[in-house]
mmCIF file of C-alpha atoms in Angstrom:
data_model
loop_
_atom_site.group_PDB
_atom_site.id
_atom_site.type_symbol
_atom_site.label_atom_id
_atom_site.label_comp_id
_atom_site.label_asym_id
_atom_site.label_seq_id
_atom_site.Cartn_x
_atom_site.Cartn_y
_atom_site.Cartn_z
ATOM 1 C CA MET E 1 52.030 2.411 25.044
ATOM 2 C CA VAL E 2 53.843 4.371 22.360
ATOM 3 C CA ILE E 3 54.463 2.195 19.341
ATOM 4 C CA PRO E 4 57.973 2.637 18.215
ATOM 5 C CA ASN E 5 58.825 3.587 14.512
ATOM 6 C CA LEU E 6 60.905 0.634 13.007
ATOM 7 C CA ASP E 7 62.713 3.027 10.659
ATOM 8 C CA GLN E 8 63.684 5.329 13.398
ATOM 9 C CA VAL E 9 64.824 2.480 15.659
ATOM 10 C CA GLU E 10 67.010 1.029 12.865
ATOM 11 C CA ALA E 11 68.306 4.522 12.054
ATOM 12 C CA ASP E 12 69.454 4.913 15.775
ATOM 13 C CA VAL E 13 71.250 1.669 15.706
ATOM 14 C CA GLN E 14 72.960 2.464 12.364
ATOM 15 C CA ARG E 15 74.071 5.706 13.754
ATOM 16 C CA LEU E 16 75.574 4.111 16.752
ATOM 17 C CA THR E 17 77.191 1.465 14.525
ATOM 18 C CA LEU E 18 78.750 4.114 12.266
ATOM 19 C CA ASP E 19 79.990 6.155 15.294
ATOM 20 C CA HIS E 20 82.023 3.148 16.475
ATOM 21 C CA HIS E 21 82.897 1.388 13.094
ATOM 22 C CA ARG E 22 82.898 3.790 10.135
ATOM 23 C CA SER E 23 86.341 2.710 9.049
ATOM 24 C CA GLU E 24 85.687 -1.057 9.096
ATOM 25 C CA LEU E 25 82.360 -0.674 7.285
ATOM 26 C CA ALA E 26 84.100 1.500 4.696
ATOM 27 C CA VAL E 27 86.543 -1.305 3.851
ATOM 28 C CA VAL E 28 83.721 -3.707 3.539
ATOM 29 C CA GLU E 29 81.806 -1.379 1.303
ATOM 30 C CA SER E 30 84.907 -1.037 -0.873
ATOM 31 C CA MET E 31 84.907 -4.870 -1.398
ATOM 32 C CA LEU E 32 81.338 -4.683 -2.496
ATOM 33 C CA ASN E 33 82.046 -1.863 -4.866
ATOM 34 C CA ALA E 34 84.984 -3.827 -6.222
ATOM 35 C CA TYR E 35 82.577 -6.615 -6.877
ATOM 36 C CA LEU E 36 80.392 -4.460 -9.037
ATOM 37 C CA ALA E 37 83.417 -3.139 -10.850
ATOM 38 C CA CYS E 38 84.421 -6.760 -11.574
ATOM 39 C CA PHE E 39 80.849 -7.521 -12.912
ATOM 40 C CA ARG E 40 81.012 -4.571 -15.291
ATOM 41 C CA GLU E 41 84.392 -5.837 -16.505
ATOM 42 C CA ILE E 42 83.004 -9.429 -17.041
ATOM 43 C CA ASP E 43 79.921 -7.996 -18.683
ATOM 44 C CA SER E 44 78.547 -11.360 -19.844
ATOM 45 C CA LEU E 45 79.561 -14.940 -20.231
ATOM 46 C CA THR E 46 78.460 -17.097 -23.254
ATOM 47 C CA ARG E 47 77.316 -20.373 -22.050
ATOM 48 C CA THR E 48 78.847 -23.475 -23.684
ATOM 49 C CA ALA E 49 79.620 -26.914 -22.601
ATOM 50 C CA ASP E 50 83.170 -26.112 -22.251
ATOM 51 C CA ASN E 51 82.858 -23.445 -19.676
ATOM 52 C CA GLU E 52 80.416 -24.789 -17.170
ATOM 53 C CA SER E 53 82.720 -24.266 -14.176
ATOM 54 C CA GLU E 54 83.089 -20.559 -15.164
ATOM 55 C CA GLN E 55 79.310 -20.261 -15.317
ATOM 56 C CA VAL E 56 78.961 -21.654 -11.782
ATOM 57 C CA TRP E 57 81.591 -19.266 -10.612
ATOM 58 C CA LEU E 58 79.847 -16.306 -12.108
ATOM 59 C CA LEU E 59 76.329 -17.416 -10.948
ATOM 60 C CA LEU E 60 77.499 -18.018 -7.399
ATOM 61 C CA THR E 61 79.777 -14.842 -7.067
ATOM 62 C CA ASN E 62 76.579 -12.950 -8.115
ATOM 63 C CA ARG E 63 74.490 -14.772 -5.480
ATOM 64 C CA SER E 64 77.227 -14.198 -3.009
ATOM 65 C CA PHE E 65 77.405 -10.497 -3.801
ATOM 66 C CA ASN E 66 73.641 -10.282 -3.094
ATOM 67 C CA ASP E 67 74.145 -12.164 0.194
ATOM 68 C CA LEU E 68 77.102 -9.943 1.262
ATOM 69 C CA LYS E 69 75.310 -6.861 0.286
ATOM 70 C CA TRP E 70 72.293 -7.553 2.444
ATOM 71 C CA GLY E 71 74.383 -9.071 5.261
ATOM 72 C CA PHE E 72 76.350 -5.703 5.238
ATOM 73 C CA HIS E 73 73.047 -3.807 5.539
ATOM 74 C CA LEU E 74 71.808 -6.063 8.338
ATOM 75 C CA LEU E 75 75.134 -5.609 10.095
ATOM 76 C CA THR E 76 74.753 -1.856 10.017
ATOM 77 C CA VAL E 77 71.155 -1.809 11.484
ATOM 78 C CA GLY E 78 71.741 -4.425 14.177
ATOM 79 C CA TYR E 79 70.395 -7.702 12.795
ATOM 80 C CA ASN E 80 73.678 -9.510 13.383
ATOM 81 C CA LEU E 81 72.052 -13.011 13.768
ATOM 82 C CA GLN E 82 70.298 -12.625 10.380
ATOM 83 C CA ALA E 83 73.431 -11.467 8.787
ATOM 84 C CA LEU E 84 75.442 -14.445 9.885
ATOM 85 C CA THR E 85 72.803 -16.659 8.242
ATOM 86 C CA LEU E 86 73.356 -15.035 4.950
ATOM 87 C CA ILE E 87 77.163 -14.974 5.371
ATOM 88 C CA ARG E 88 76.903 -18.798 5.795
ATOM 89 C CA SER E 89 75.472 -19.176 2.366
ATOM 90 C CA VAL E 90 78.478 -17.347 0.850
ATOM 91 C CA TYR E 91 80.730 -20.011 2.371
ATOM 92 C CA GLU E 92 78.536 -22.696 0.866
ATOM 93 C CA SER E 93 78.827 -20.978 -2.518
ATOM 94 C CA TRP E 94 82.648 -20.805 -2.190
ATOM 95 C CA LEU E 95 82.857 -24.481 -1.436
ATOM 96 C CA VAL E 96 80.818 -25.342 -4.580
ATOM 97 C CA CYS E 97 82.960 -23.103 -6.655
ATOM 98 C CA MET E 98 86.084 -24.796 -5.181
ATOM 99 C CA ASP E 99 84.750 -28.224 -5.941
ATOM 100 C CA CYS E 100 84.162 -27.197 -9.630
ATOM 101 C CA VAL E 101 87.907 -26.456 -9.965
ATOM 102 C CA THR E 102 88.779 -30.117 -9.856
ATOM 103 C CA GLN E 103 85.379 -31.826 -10.182
ATOM 104 C CA PRO E 104 83.694 -30.656 -13.473
ATOM 105 C CA THR E 105 80.846 -33.031 -12.924
ATOM 106 C CA THR E 106 79.842 -30.718 -9.991
ATOM 107 C CA ALA E 107 79.396 -27.912 -12.347
ATOM 108 C CA THR E 108 77.276 -30.109 -14.572
ATOM 109 C CA LEU E 109 75.119 -31.218 -11.763
ATOM 110 C CA PHE E 110 74.541 -27.746 -10.450
ATOM 111 C CA LEU E 111 73.575 -26.320 -13.996
ATOM 112 C CA HIS E 112 71.502 -29.228 -15.125
ATOM 113 C CA GLY E 113 70.443 -31.099 -12.144
ATOM 114 C CA GLN E 114 70.293 -34.624 -13.635
ATOM 115 C CA ASP E 115 71.420 -36.028 -10.337
ATOM 116 C CA ARG E 116 72.043 -34.970 -6.699
ATOM 117 C CA MET E 117 74.996 -32.743 -5.888
ATOM 118 C CA PRO E 118 77.713 -34.063 -3.698
ATOM 119 C CA SER E 119 77.259 -33.112 -0.057
ATOM 120 C CA PHE E 120 79.231 -30.136 1.461
ATOM 121 C CA ALA E 121 81.045 -32.719 3.703
ATOM 122 C CA ARG E 122 82.257 -34.635 0.629
ATOM 123 C CA MET E 123 83.335 -31.331 -1.124
ATOM 124 C CA ALA E 124 85.216 -30.310 1.910
ATOM 125 C CA ARG E 125 87.060 -33.639 2.092
ATOM 126 C CA ARG E 126 88.179 -32.960 -1.559
ATOM 127 C CA LEU E 127 89.876 -29.668 -0.743
ATOM 128 C CA ASP E 128 93.579 -29.390 -0.221
ATOM 129 C CA GLN E 129 94.475 -30.200 3.264
ATOM 130 C CA PRO E 130 95.011 -26.687 4.659
ATOM 131 C CA LEU E 131 91.620 -25.512 3.232
ATOM 132 C CA ALA E 132 90.000 -28.734 4.246
ATOM 133 C CA GLU E 133 91.211 -28.170 7.866
ATOM 134 C CA TRP E 134 90.219 -24.645 7.731
ATOM 135 C CA TRP E 135 86.611 -25.395 6.674
ATOM 136 C CA GLN E 136 86.037 -28.285 8.954
ATOM 137 C CA ASP E 137 85.778 -28.302 12.695
ATOM 138 C CA ASN E 138 89.425 -29.141 13.488
ATOM 139 C CA TYR E 139 91.272 -25.904 12.725
ATOM 140 C CA PRO E 140 92.847 -24.716 14.874
ATOM 141 C CA GLU E 141 92.803 -27.695 17.063
ATOM 142 C CA GLY E 142 89.884 -27.661 19.504
ATOM 143 C CA THR E 143 87.926 -24.905 17.758
ATOM 144 C CA GLU E 144 85.229 -24.875 15.109
ATOM 145 C CA GLY E 145 85.807 -24.042 11.378
ATOM 146 C CA PRO E 146 83.865 -21.248 9.853
ATOM 147 C CA TYR E 147 81.025 -23.272 8.459
ATOM 148 C CA GLY E 148 80.343 -25.149 11.587
ATOM 149 C CA PHE E 149 80.466 -22.005 13.674
ATOM 150 C CA LEU E 150 78.121 -20.207 11.296
ATOM 151 C CA SER E 151 75.785 -23.040 11.100
ATOM 152 C CA THR E 152 75.130 -22.830 14.876
ATOM 153 C CA PHE E 153 73.648 -19.323 14.245
ATOM 154 C CA ALA E 154 71.537 -20.652 11.268
ATOM 155 C CA HIS E 155 69.516 -23.115 13.447
ATOM 156 C CA PRO E 156 67.700 -22.979 16.790
ATOM 157 C CA ARG E 157 70.586 -23.995 19.033
ATOM 158 C CA ASN E 158 72.159 -22.899 22.218
ATOM 159 C CA ARG E 159 74.469 -20.369 20.576
ATOM 160 C CA VAL E 160 71.357 -18.586 19.171
ATOM 161 C CA ALA E 161 69.990 -18.351 22.616
ATOM 162 C CA ASN E 162 73.261 -16.997 23.929
ATOM 163 C CA SER E 163 73.443 -14.546 21.057
ATOM 164 C CA MET E 164 70.211 -12.865 22.122
ATOM 165 C CA ILE E 165 71.289 -12.180 25.629
ATOM 166 C CA LEU E 166 73.509 -9.138 26.384
ATOM 167 C CA SER E 167 77.090 -9.995 27.331
ATOM 168 C CA GLY E 168 77.434 -10.061 31.137
ATOM 169 C CA SER E 169 73.657 -9.718 31.889
ATOM 170 C CA ASP E 170 70.488 -11.429 32.006
ATOM 171 C CA THR E 171 68.947 -8.989 29.559
ATOM 172 C CA VAL E 172 67.509 -10.232 26.355
ATOM 173 C CA ARG E 173 68.291 -8.331 23.218
ATOM 174 C CA LEU E 174 65.065 -7.402 21.527
ATOM 175 C CA GLY E 175 64.728 -6.117 18.020
ATOM 176 C CA PRO E 176 67.761 -4.394 16.269
ATOM 177 C CA HIS E 177 70.599 -3.850 18.643
ATOM 178 C CA TYR E 178 74.250 -2.739 18.610
ATOM 179 C CA GLU E 179 76.899 -4.718 20.632
ATOM 180 C CA GLU E 180 80.506 -4.429 19.924
ATOM 181 C CA TRP E 181 81.418 -8.097 20.300
ATOM 182 C CA PHE E 182 78.530 -9.121 18.008
ATOM 183 C CA PHE E 183 79.534 -6.572 15.498
ATOM 184 C CA LEU E 184 83.161 -7.791 15.462
ATOM 185 C CA VAL E 185 82.389 -11.360 14.981
ATOM 186 C CA THR E 186 79.733 -10.583 12.148
ATOM 187 C CA CYS E 187 82.037 -8.227 10.449
ATOM 188 C CA TYR E 188 84.946 -10.713 10.554
ATOM 189 C CA TYR E 189 82.897 -13.453 8.900
ATOM 190 C CA LEU E 190 81.418 -11.074 6.301
ATOM 191 C CA THR E 191 84.850 -9.778 5.381
ATOM 192 C CA PHE E 192 86.378 -13.265 5.122
ATOM 193 C CA ALA E 193 83.613 -14.437 2.956
ATOM 194 C CA SER E 194 83.922 -11.524 0.576
ATOM 195 C CA ILE E 195 87.729 -12.268 0.392
ATOM 196 C CA ARG E 196 87.227 -15.955 -0.439
ATOM 197 C CA MET E 197 84.592 -15.350 -3.125
ATOM 198 C CA ALA E 198 86.838 -12.777 -4.705
ATOM 199 C CA GLU E 199 89.100 -15.578 -5.812
ATOM 200 C CA PHE E 200 86.618 -16.599 -8.356
ATOM 201 C CA LEU E 201 85.842 -13.026 -9.612
ATOM 202 C CA ALA E 202 89.698 -12.780 -10.403
ATOM 203 C CA ARG E 203 89.491 -16.060 -12.377
ATOM 204 C CA LEU E 204 86.588 -14.712 -14.521
ATOM 205 C CA LEU E 205 88.227 -11.258 -15.214
ATOM 206 C CA PRO E 206 89.396 -10.825 -18.918
ATOM 207 C CA SER E 207 92.978 -9.528 -18.117
ATOM 208 C CA GLN E 208 95.382 -9.206 -15.319
ATOM 209 C CA GLU E 209 95.052 -5.384 -15.528
ATOM 210 C CA SER E 210 91.411 -5.750 -14.524
ATOM 211 C CA THR E 211 92.186 -7.243 -11.123
ATOM 212 C CA SER E 212 94.136 -4.195 -9.796
ATOM 213 C CA ASP E 213 91.240 -2.612 -7.958
ATOM 214 C CA LEU E 214 90.054 -5.962 -6.782
ATOM 215 C CA GLN E 215 93.472 -6.845 -5.439
ATOM 216 C CA THR E 216 93.619 -3.459 -3.625
ATOM 217 C CA ALA E 217 90.256 -3.987 -1.955
ATOM 218 C CA VAL E 218 91.345 -7.619 -0.955
ATOM 219 C CA GLN E 219 94.500 -6.247 0.608
ATOM 220 C CA ASP E 220 92.635 -3.806 2.641
ATOM 221 C CA ALA E 221 90.025 -6.349 3.617
ATOM 222 C CA THR E 222 92.884 -8.745 4.691
ATOM 223 C CA THR E 223 94.280 -6.054 6.944
ATOM 224 C CA LEU E 224 90.888 -5.437 8.373
ATOM 225 C CA ILE E 225 90.577 -9.227 9.283
ATOM 226 C CA GLY E 226 93.711 -8.863 11.449
ATOM 227 C CA ASN E 227 92.447 -5.766 13.217
ATOM 228 C CA LEU E 228 89.051 -7.305 13.869
ATOM 229 C CA THR E 229 90.637 -10.452 15.360
ATOM 230 C CA GLU E 230 92.894 -8.321 17.624
ATOM 231 C CA ARG E 231 89.966 -6.329 18.928
ATOM 232 C CA ALA E 232 87.940 -9.377 19.622
ATOM 233 C CA HIS E 233 90.610 -11.143 21.523
ATOM 234 C CA HIS E 234 91.158 -7.711 23.415
ATOM 235 C CA LEU E 235 87.456 -7.810 24.444
ATOM 236 C CA LEU E 236 87.718 -11.434 25.648
ATOM 237 C CA ASN E 237 90.709 -10.386 27.852
ATOM 238 C CA GLU E 238 88.816 -7.362 29.129
ATOM 239 C CA ASP E 239 85.473 -9.169 29.770
ATOM 240 C CA THR E 240 85.286 -12.868 30.515
ATOM 241 C CA SER E 241 81.574 -12.713 29.903
ATOM 242 C CA VAL E 242 82.230 -12.197 26.197
ATOM 243 C CA ARG E 243 81.387 -15.425 24.717
ATOM 244 C CA GLU E 244 83.675 -16.268 21.641
ATOM 245 C CA SER E 245 85.917 -14.647 19.249
ATOM 246 C CA PRO E 246 86.625 -15.412 15.503
ATOM 247 C CA ASN E 247 88.763 -18.442 14.513
#
């Protein structure tokens, strides 16, 4: 038996992914570059008792950047299931940041840990209604919210099993692999997560002028979200064996 070279297998998947999705990946990469530019603008944050929420935003946008960067890499080389697990953590970070906007005690608990943090379910209930509905499993009616959807990939559940079987066949997907449907879904949630966390980068920037590059990247990413959704639904209409599409 010939033992395959992992680097070569991943390079082959990456080449195939780039052949089909170079423009989409360029938009996501621009978002990541915008994050780095914002970090340079922010430079540092002096920690005081009066800016604990801002500290949380900076720490969690940095964590999210790392998750997004490696989620992006995994997407390009065909480890979509693992990318979705990282992307899920970005949505968690976003929820904590949102809670800190109206609940300063959450920031204190996050930074100092004197007591237990509120649950994600409790934080979600404290969001404004449209965001709460988006986050939870009732938006749009009869479908899952993003966190519930991503959580089913993070745990050994039926959707994990389905994700490892090629659409329309009984063939198990072994190792890194490119499949258009899985790319579209993963790229959708990765892009959406990058847009959500960018809200807190904008809050931390020293001036309005500093946000121009970030705003441009967010606009391009928002356009990409629409394109990805349209293509996913097109796949659904073409092939009833395709399992699901982004919410």
